XYZ file of N, CA, C and O in Angstrom:
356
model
N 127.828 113.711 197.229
C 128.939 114.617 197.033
C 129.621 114.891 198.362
O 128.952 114.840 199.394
N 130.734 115.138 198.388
C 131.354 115.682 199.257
C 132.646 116.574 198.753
O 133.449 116.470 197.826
N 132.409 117.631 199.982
C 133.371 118.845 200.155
C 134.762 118.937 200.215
O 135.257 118.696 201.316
N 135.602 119.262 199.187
C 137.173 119.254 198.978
C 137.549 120.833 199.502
O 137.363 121.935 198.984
N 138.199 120.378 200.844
C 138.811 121.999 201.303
C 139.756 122.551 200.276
O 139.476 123.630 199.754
N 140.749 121.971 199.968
C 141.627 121.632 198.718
C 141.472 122.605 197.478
O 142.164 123.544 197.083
N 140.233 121.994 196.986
C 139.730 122.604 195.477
C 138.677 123.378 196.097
O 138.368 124.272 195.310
N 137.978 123.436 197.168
C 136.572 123.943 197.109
C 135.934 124.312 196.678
O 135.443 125.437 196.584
N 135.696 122.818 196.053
C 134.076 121.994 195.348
C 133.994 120.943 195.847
O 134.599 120.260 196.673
N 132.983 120.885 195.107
C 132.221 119.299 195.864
C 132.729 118.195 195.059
O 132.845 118.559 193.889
N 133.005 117.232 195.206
C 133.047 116.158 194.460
C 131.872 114.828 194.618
O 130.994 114.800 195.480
N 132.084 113.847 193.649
C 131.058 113.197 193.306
C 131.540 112.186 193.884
O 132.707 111.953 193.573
N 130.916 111.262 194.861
C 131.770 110.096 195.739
C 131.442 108.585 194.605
O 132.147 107.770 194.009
N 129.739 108.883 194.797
C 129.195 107.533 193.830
C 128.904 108.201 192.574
O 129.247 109.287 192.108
N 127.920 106.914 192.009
C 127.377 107.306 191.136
C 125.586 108.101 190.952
O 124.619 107.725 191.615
N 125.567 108.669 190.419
C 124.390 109.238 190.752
C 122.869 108.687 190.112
O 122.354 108.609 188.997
N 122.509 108.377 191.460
C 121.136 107.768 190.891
C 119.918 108.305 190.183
O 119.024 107.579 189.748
N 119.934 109.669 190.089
C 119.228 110.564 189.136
C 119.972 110.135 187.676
O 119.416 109.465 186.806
N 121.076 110.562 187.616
C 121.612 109.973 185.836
C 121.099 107.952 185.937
O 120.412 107.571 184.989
N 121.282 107.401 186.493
C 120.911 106.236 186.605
C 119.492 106.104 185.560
O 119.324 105.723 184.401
N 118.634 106.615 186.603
C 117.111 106.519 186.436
C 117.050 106.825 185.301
O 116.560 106.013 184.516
N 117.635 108.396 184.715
C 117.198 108.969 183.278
C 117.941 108.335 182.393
O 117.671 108.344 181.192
N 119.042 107.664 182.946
C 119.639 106.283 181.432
C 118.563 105.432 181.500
O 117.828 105.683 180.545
N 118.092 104.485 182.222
C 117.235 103.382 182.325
C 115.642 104.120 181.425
O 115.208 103.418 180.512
N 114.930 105.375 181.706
C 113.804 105.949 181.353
C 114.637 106.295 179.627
O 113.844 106.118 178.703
N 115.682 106.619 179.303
C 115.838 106.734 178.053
C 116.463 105.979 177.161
O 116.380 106.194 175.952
N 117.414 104.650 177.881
C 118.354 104.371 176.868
C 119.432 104.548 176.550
O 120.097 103.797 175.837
N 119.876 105.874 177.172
C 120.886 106.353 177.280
C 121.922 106.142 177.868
O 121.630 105.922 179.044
N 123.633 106.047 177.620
C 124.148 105.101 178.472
C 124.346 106.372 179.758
O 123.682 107.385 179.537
N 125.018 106.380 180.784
C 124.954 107.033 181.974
C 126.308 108.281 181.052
O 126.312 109.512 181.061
N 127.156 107.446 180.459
C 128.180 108.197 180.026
C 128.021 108.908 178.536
O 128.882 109.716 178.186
N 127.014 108.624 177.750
C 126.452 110.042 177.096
C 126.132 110.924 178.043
O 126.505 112.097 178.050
N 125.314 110.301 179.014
C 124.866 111.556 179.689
C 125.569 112.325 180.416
O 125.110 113.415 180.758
N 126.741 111.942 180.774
C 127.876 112.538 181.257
C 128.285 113.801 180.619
O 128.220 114.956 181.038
N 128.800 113.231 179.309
C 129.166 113.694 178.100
C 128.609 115.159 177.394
O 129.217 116.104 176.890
N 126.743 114.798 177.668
C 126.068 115.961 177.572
C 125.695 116.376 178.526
O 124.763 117.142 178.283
N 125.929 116.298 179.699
C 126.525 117.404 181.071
C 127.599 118.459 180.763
O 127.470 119.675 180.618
N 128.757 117.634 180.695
C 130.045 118.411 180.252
C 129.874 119.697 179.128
O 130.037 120.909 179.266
N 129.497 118.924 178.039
C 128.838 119.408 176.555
C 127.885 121.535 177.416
O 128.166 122.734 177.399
N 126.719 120.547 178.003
C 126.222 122.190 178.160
C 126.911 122.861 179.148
O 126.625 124.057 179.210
N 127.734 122.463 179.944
C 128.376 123.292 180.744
C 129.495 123.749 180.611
O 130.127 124.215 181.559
N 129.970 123.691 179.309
C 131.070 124.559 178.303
C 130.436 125.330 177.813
O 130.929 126.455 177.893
N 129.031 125.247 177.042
C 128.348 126.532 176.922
C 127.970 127.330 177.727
O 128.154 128.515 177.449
N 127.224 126.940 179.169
C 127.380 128.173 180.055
C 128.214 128.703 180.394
O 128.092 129.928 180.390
N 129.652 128.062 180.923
C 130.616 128.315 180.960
C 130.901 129.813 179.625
O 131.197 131.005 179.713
N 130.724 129.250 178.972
C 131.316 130.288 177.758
C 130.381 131.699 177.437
O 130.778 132.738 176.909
N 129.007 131.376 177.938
C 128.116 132.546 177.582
C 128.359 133.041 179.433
O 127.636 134.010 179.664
N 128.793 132.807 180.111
C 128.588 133.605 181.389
C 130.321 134.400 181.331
O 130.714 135.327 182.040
N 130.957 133.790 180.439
C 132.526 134.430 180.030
C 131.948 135.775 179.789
O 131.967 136.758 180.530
N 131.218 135.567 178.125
C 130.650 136.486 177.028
C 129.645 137.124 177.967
O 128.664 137.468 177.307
N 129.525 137.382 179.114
C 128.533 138.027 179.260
C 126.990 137.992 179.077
O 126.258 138.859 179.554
N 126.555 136.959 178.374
C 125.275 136.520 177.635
C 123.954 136.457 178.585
O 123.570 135.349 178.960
N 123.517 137.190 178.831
C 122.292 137.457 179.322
C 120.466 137.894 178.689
O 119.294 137.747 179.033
N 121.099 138.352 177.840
C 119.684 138.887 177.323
C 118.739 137.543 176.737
O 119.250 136.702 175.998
N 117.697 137.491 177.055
C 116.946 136.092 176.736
C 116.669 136.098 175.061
O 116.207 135.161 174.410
N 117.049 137.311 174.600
C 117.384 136.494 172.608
C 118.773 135.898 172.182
O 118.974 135.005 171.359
N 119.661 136.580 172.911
C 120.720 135.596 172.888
C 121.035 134.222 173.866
O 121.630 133.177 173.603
N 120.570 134.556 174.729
C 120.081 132.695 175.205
C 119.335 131.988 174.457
O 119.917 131.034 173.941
N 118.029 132.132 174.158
C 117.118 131.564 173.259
C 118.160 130.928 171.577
O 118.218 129.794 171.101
N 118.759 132.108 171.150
C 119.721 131.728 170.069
C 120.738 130.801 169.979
O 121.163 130.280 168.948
N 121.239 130.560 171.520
C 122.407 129.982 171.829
C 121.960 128.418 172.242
O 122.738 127.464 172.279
N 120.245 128.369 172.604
C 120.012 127.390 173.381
C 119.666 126.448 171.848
O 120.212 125.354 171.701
N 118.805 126.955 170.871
C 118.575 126.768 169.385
C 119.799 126.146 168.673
O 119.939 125.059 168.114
N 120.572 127.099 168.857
C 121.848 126.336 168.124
C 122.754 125.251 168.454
O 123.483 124.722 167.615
N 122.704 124.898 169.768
C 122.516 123.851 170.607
C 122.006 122.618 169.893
O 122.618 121.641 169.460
N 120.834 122.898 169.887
C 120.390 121.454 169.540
C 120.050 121.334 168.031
O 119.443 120.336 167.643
N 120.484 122.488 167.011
C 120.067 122.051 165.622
C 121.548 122.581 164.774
O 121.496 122.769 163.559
N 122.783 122.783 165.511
C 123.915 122.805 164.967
C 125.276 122.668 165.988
O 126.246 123.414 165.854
N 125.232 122.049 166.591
C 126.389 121.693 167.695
C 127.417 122.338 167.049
O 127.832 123.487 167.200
N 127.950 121.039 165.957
C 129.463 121.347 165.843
C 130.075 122.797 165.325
O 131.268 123.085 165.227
N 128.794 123.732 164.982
C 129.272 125.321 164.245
C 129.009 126.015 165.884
O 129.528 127.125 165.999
N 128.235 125.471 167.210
C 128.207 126.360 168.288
C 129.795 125.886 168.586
O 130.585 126.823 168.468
N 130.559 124.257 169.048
C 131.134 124.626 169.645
C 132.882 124.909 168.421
O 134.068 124.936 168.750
N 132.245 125.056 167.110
C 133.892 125.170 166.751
C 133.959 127.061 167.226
O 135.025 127.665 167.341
N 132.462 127.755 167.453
C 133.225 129.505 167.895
C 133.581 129.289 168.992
O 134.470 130.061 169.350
N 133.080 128.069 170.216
C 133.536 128.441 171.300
C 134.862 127.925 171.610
O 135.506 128.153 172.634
N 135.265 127.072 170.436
C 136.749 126.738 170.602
C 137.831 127.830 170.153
O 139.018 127.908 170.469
N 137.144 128.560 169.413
C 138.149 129.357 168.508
C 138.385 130.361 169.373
O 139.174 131.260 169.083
N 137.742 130.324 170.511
C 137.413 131.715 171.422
C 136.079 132.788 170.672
O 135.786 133.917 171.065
N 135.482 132.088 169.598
C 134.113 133.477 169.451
C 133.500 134.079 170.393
O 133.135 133.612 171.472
N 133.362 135.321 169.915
C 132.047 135.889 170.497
C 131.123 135.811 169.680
O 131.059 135.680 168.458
N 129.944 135.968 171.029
C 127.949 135.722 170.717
C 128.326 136.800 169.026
O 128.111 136.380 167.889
N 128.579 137.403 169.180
C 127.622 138.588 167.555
C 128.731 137.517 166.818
O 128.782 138.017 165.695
N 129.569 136.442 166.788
C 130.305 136.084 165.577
C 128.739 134.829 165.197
O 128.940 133.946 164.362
N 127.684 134.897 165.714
C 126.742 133.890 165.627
C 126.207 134.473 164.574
O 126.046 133.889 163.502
N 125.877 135.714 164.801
C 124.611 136.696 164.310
C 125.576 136.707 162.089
O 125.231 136.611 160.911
N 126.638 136.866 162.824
C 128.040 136.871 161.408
C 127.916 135.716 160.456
O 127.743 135.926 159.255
N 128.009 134.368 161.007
C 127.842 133.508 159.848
C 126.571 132.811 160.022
O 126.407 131.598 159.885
N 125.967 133.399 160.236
C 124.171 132.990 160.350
C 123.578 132.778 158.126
O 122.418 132.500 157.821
């Protein structure tokens, strides 16, 4: 990585040989894994918006994650909030 005075962030020069390794150990192409980089970091992104701290609503958020994607991210598209989870549960 290197440092953009510009944007100040870092940017990614190569490719990263940690995603490398864990495509090769899984199968996975490098760009799913990209994909589900991006993927959870719209959810933190969105629960550090919402405020989301308490470890039952992490635990809830991390759950719904992996056993209903497309109902976590159509609230976080719509702009939901965490209690609209608890709503159509």
């Amino acid at each position: 990585f290197v440092w953009d005075t510009n944007t100040d962030t870092f940017e990614p020069r190569e490719r990263s040989v940690v995603l490398r390794n864990i495509a090769k150990r899984t199968g996975v192409s490098e760009a799913q894994l990209q994909e589900d980089l991006l993927r959870r970091r719209r959810v933190l992104e969105w629960m550090l918006a919402n405020n989301i701290d308490d470890y039952r609503e992490v635990a809830r958020i991390i759950n719904l994650y992996y056993t209903d994607l497309p109902r976590l991210f159509n609230l976080i598209t719509r702009g939901g909030v965490p209690s609209d989870l608890r709503q159509s549960a």
